[in-house]
CSV table of C-alpha atoms in Angstrom, one decimal:
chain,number,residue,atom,x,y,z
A,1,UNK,CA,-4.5,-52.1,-47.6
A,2,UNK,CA,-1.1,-51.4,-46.1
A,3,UNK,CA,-0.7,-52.1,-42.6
A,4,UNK,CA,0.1,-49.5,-40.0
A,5,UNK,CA,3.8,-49.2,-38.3
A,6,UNK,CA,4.2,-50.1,-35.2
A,7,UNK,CA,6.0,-46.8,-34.6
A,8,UNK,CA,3.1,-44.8,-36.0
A,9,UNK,CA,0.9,-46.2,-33.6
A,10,UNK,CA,3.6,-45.3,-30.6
A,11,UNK,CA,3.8,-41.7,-31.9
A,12,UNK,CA,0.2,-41.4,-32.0
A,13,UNK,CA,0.0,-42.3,-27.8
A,14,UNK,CA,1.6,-39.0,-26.7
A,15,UNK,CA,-1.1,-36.7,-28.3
A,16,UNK,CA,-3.8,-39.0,-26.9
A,17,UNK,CA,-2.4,-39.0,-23.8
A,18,UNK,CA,-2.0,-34.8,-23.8
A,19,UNK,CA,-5.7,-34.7,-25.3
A,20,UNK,CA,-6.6,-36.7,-22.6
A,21,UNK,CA,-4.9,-34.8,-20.1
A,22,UNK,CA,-6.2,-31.3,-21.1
A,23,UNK,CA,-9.8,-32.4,-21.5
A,24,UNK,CA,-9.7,-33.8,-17.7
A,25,UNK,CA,-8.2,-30.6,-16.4
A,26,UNK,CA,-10.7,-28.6,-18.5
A,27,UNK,CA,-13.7,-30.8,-16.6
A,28,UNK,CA,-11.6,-30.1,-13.3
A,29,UNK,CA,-11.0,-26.6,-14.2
A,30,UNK,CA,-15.1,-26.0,-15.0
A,31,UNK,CA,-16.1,-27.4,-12.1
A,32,UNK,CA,-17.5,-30.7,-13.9
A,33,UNK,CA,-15.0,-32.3,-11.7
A,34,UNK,CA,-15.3,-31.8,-8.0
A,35,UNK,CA,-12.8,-31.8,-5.2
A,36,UNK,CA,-12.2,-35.6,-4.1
A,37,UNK,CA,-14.3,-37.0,-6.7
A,38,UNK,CA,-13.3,-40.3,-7.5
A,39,UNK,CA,-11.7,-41.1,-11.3
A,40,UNK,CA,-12.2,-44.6,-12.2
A,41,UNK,CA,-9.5,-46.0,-14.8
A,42,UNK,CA,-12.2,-48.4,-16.4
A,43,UNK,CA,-14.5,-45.3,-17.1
A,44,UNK,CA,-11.6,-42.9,-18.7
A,45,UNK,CA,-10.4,-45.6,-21.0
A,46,UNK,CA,-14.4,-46.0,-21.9
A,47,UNK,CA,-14.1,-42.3,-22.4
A,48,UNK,CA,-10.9,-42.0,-24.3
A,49,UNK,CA,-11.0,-45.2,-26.1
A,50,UNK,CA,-7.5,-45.7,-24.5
A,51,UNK,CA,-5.6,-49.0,-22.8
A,52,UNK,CA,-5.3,-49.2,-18.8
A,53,UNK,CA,-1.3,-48.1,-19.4
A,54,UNK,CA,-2.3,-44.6,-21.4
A,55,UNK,CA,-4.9,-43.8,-18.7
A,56,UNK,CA,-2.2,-44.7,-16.1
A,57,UNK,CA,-0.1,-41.8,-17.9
A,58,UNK,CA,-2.8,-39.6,-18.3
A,59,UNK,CA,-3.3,-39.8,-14.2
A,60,UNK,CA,0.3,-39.7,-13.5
A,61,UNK,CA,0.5,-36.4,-15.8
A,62,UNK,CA,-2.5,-35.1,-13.8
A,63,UNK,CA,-0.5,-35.7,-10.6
A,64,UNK,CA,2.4,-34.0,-11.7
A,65,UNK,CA,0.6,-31.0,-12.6
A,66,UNK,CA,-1.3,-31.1,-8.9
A,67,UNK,CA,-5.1,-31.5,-10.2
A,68,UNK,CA,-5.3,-35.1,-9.2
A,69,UNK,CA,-4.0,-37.1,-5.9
A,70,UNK,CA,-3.7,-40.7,-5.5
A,71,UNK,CA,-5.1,-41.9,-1.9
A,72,UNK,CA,-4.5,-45.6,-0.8
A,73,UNK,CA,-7.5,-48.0,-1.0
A,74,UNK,CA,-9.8,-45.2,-2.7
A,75,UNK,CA,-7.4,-44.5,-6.3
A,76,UNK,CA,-6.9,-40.9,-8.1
A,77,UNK,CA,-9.1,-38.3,-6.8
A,78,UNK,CA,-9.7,-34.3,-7.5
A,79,UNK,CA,-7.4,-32.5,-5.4
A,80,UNK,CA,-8.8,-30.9,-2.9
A,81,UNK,CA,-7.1,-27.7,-1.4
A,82,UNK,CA,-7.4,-27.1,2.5
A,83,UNK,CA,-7.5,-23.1,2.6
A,84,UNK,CA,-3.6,-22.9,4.1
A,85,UNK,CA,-2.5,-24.5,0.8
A,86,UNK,CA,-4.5,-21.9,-0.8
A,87,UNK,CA,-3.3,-18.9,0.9
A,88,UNK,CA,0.4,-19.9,0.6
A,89,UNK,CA,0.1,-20.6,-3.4
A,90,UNK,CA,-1.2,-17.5,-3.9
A,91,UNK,CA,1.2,-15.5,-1.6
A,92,UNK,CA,3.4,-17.2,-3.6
A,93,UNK,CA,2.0,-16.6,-7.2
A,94,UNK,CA,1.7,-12.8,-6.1
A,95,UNK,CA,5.2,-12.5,-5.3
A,96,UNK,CA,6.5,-13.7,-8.6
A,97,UNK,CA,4.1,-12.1,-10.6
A,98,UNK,CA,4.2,-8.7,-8.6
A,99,UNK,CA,8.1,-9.0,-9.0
A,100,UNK,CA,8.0,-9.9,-12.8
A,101,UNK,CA,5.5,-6.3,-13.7
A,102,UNK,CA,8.2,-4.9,-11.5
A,103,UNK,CA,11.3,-6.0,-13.9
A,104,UNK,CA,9.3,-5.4,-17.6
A,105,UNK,CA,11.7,-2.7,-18.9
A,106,UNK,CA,9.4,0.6,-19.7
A,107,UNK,CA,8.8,1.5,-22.7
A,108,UNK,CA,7.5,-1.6,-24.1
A,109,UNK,CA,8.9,-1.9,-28.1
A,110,UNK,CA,5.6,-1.2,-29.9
A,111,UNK,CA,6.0,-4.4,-32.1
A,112,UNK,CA,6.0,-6.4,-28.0
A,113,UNK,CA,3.0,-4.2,-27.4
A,114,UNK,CA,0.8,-5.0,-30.6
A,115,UNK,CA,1.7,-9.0,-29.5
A,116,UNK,CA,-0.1,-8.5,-26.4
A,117,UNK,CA,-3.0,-6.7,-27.7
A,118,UNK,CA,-3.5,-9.4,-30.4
A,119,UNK,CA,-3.8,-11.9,-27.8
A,120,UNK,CA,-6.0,-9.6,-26.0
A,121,UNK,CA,-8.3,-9.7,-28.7
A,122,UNK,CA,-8.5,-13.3,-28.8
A,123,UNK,CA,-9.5,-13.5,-25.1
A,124,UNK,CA,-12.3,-10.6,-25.7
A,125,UNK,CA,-13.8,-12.6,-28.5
A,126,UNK,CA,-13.8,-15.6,-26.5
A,127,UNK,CA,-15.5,-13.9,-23.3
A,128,UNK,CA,-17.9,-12.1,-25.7
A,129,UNK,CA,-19.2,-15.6,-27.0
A,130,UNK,CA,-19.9,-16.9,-23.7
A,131,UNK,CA,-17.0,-19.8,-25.0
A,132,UNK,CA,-15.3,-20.6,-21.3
A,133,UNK,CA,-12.7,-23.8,-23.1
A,134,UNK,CA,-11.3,-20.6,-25.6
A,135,UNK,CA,-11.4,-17.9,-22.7
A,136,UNK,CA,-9.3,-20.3,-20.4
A,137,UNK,CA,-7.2,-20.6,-22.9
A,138,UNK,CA,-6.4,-17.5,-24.6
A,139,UNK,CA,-6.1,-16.3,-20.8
A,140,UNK,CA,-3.3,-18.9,-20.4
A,141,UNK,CA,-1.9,-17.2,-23.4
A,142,UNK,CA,-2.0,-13.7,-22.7
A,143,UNK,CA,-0.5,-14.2,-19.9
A,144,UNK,CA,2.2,-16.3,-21.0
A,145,UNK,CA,2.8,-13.2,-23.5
A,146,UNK,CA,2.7,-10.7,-20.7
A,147,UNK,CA,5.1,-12.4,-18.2
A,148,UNK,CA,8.0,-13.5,-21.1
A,149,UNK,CA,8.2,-8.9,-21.2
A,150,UNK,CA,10.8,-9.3,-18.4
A,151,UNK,CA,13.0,-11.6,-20.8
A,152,UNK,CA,14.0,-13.6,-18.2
A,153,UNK,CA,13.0,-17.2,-18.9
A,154,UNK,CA,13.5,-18.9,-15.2
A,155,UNK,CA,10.8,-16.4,-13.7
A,156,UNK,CA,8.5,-17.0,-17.0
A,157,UNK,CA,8.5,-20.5,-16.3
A,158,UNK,CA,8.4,-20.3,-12.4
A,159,UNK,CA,5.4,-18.5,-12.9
A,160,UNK,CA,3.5,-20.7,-15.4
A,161,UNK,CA,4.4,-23.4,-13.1
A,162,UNK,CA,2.5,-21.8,-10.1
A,163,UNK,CA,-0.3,-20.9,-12.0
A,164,UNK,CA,-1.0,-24.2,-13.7
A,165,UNK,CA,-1.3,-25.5,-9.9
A,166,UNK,CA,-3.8,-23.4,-8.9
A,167,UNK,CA,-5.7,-24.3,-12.5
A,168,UNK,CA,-8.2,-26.0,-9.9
A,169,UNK,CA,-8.6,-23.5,-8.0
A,170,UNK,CA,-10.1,-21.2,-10.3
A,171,UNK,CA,-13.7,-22.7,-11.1
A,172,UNK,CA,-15.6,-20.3,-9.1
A,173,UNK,CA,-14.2,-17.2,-11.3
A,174,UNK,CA,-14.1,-18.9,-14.7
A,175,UNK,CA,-17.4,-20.7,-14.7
A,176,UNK,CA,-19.3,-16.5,-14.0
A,177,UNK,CA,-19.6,-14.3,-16.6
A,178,UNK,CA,-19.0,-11.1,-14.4
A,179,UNK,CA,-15.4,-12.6,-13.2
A,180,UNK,CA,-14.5,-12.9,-17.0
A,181,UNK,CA,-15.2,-9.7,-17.6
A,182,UNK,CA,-13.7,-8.4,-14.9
A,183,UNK,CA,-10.3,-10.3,-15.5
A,184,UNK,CA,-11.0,-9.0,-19.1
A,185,UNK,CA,-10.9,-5.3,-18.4
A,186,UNK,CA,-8.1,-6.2,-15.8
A,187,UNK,CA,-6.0,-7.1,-19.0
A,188,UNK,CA,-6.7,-4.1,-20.6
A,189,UNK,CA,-5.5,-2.1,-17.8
A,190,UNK,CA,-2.5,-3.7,-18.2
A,191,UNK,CA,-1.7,-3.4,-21.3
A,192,UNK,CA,-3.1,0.7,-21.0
A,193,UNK,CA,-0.6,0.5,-17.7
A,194,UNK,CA,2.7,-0.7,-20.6
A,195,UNK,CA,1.6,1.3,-23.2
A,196,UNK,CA,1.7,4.8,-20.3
A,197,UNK,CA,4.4,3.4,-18.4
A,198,UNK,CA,2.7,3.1,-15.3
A,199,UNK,CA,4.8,1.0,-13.1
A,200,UNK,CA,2.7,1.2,-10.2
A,201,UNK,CA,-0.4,0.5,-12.0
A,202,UNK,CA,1.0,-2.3,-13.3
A,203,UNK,CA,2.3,-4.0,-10.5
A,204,UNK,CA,-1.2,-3.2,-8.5
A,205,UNK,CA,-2.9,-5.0,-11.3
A,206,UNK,CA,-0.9,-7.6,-11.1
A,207,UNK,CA,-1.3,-8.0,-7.3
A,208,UNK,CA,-5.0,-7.5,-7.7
A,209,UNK,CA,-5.8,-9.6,-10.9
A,210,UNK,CA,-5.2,-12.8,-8.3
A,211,UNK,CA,-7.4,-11.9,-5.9
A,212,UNK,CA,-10.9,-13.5,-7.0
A,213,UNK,CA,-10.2,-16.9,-7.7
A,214,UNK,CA,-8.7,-17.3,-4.6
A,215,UNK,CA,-11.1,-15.7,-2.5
A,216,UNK,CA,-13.7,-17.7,-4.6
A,217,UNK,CA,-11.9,-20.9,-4.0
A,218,UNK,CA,-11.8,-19.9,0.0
A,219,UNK,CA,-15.9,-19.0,0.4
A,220,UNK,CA,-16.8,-22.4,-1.6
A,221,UNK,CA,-14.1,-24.3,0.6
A,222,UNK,CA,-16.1,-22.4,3.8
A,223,UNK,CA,-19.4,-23.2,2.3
A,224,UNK,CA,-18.9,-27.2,2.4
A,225,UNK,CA,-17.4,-27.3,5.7
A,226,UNK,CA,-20.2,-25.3,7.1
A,227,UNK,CA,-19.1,-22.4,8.0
């Protein structure tokens, strides 16, 4: 039997280490995480069949992104967002993403158009089969499709930044069926709003497709401080 490379092995670590990453954000995401629960190195590198140093990138990854916080004598935590933090993200989401539906050039190119639909059909078969993993997904990728219309790049990325941040957040609208379907047919108005060249329809939509999660976010946050 040949014996592995040392250098296979290190190209290996970065896919474990993303895997890693995206299944944790996922359990964060769902809600099978809570705010300012506690994540234990010696259990995720039980979990992940990884070494203390991968799990240590994993975490630091997490950090980066916003869903985890180091706190001294306690270790990496859920974030949890104080409702200030949670107003000003959105505000701030809003603004880009009002300002980006503002900038897509009207008409859409038809072959643009079909792109966005395809995707669209991805998310409704997702949301159809109850399958919450492939509806947060292909809802990160519809709206990756949607926001790169503009063609400008620096306010793509700015906004996938943003809304990766608030990936937390959202647990109280992607764990219900009736908020998926909602944000479904709020995609399809979207794409109806391109394909008519509504403007203000599609900015509204924009401004209004942020709403839940954040007001979801807010009442749960109100519920465990007691009012």
């Amino acid at each position: 039997m040949n014996a592995i490379a040392p250098d296979s092995l290190q190209a290996q670590a970065p896919d474990a280490v993303q895997a890693a990453m995206e299944a944790l954000e996922e359990d964060i995401v769902f809600g099978r995480l809570h705010p300012r629960e506690r994540l234990t190195e010696d259990e995720l590198m039980a979990r992940f069949s990884m070494k203390r140093h991968a799990v240590r990138q994993v975490l630091a990854g997490l950090e980066l992104l916003g869903a985890v916080e180091k706190k001294r004598n306690v270790g990496a935590v859920v974030r949890a967002f104080p409702a200030r933090e949670v107003r000003e993200l959105y505000a701030l989401r809003e603004m880009l993403e009002v300002q980006a539906a503002s900038l897509i050039p009207l008409p859409v190119p038809p072959a643009r158009l079909a792109a966005l639909v395809a995707v669209q059909r991805e998310h409704d078969a997702a949301v159809a089969e109850g399958d919450a993993r492939r509806v947060f997904r292909s809802n990160q990728s519809f709206h990756r499709e949607f926001f790169s219309l503009p063609d400008n790049t620096v306010l793509a990325q700015a906004i996938e930044e943003y809304a990766r941040r608030t990936h937390p957040i959202r647990f109280g609208t992607l764990t219900s069926a009736a908020s998926r379907e909602r944000s479904r047919q709020e995609h399809w108005a979207l794409i109806h709003a391109l394909r008519d060249g509504d403007r203000d329809t599609l900015m509204t939509v924009c401004r209004n497709h942020l709403q839940p999660s954040r007001d979801a976010y807010l009442a749960s946050l109100q519920a465990r401080l007691g009012g």
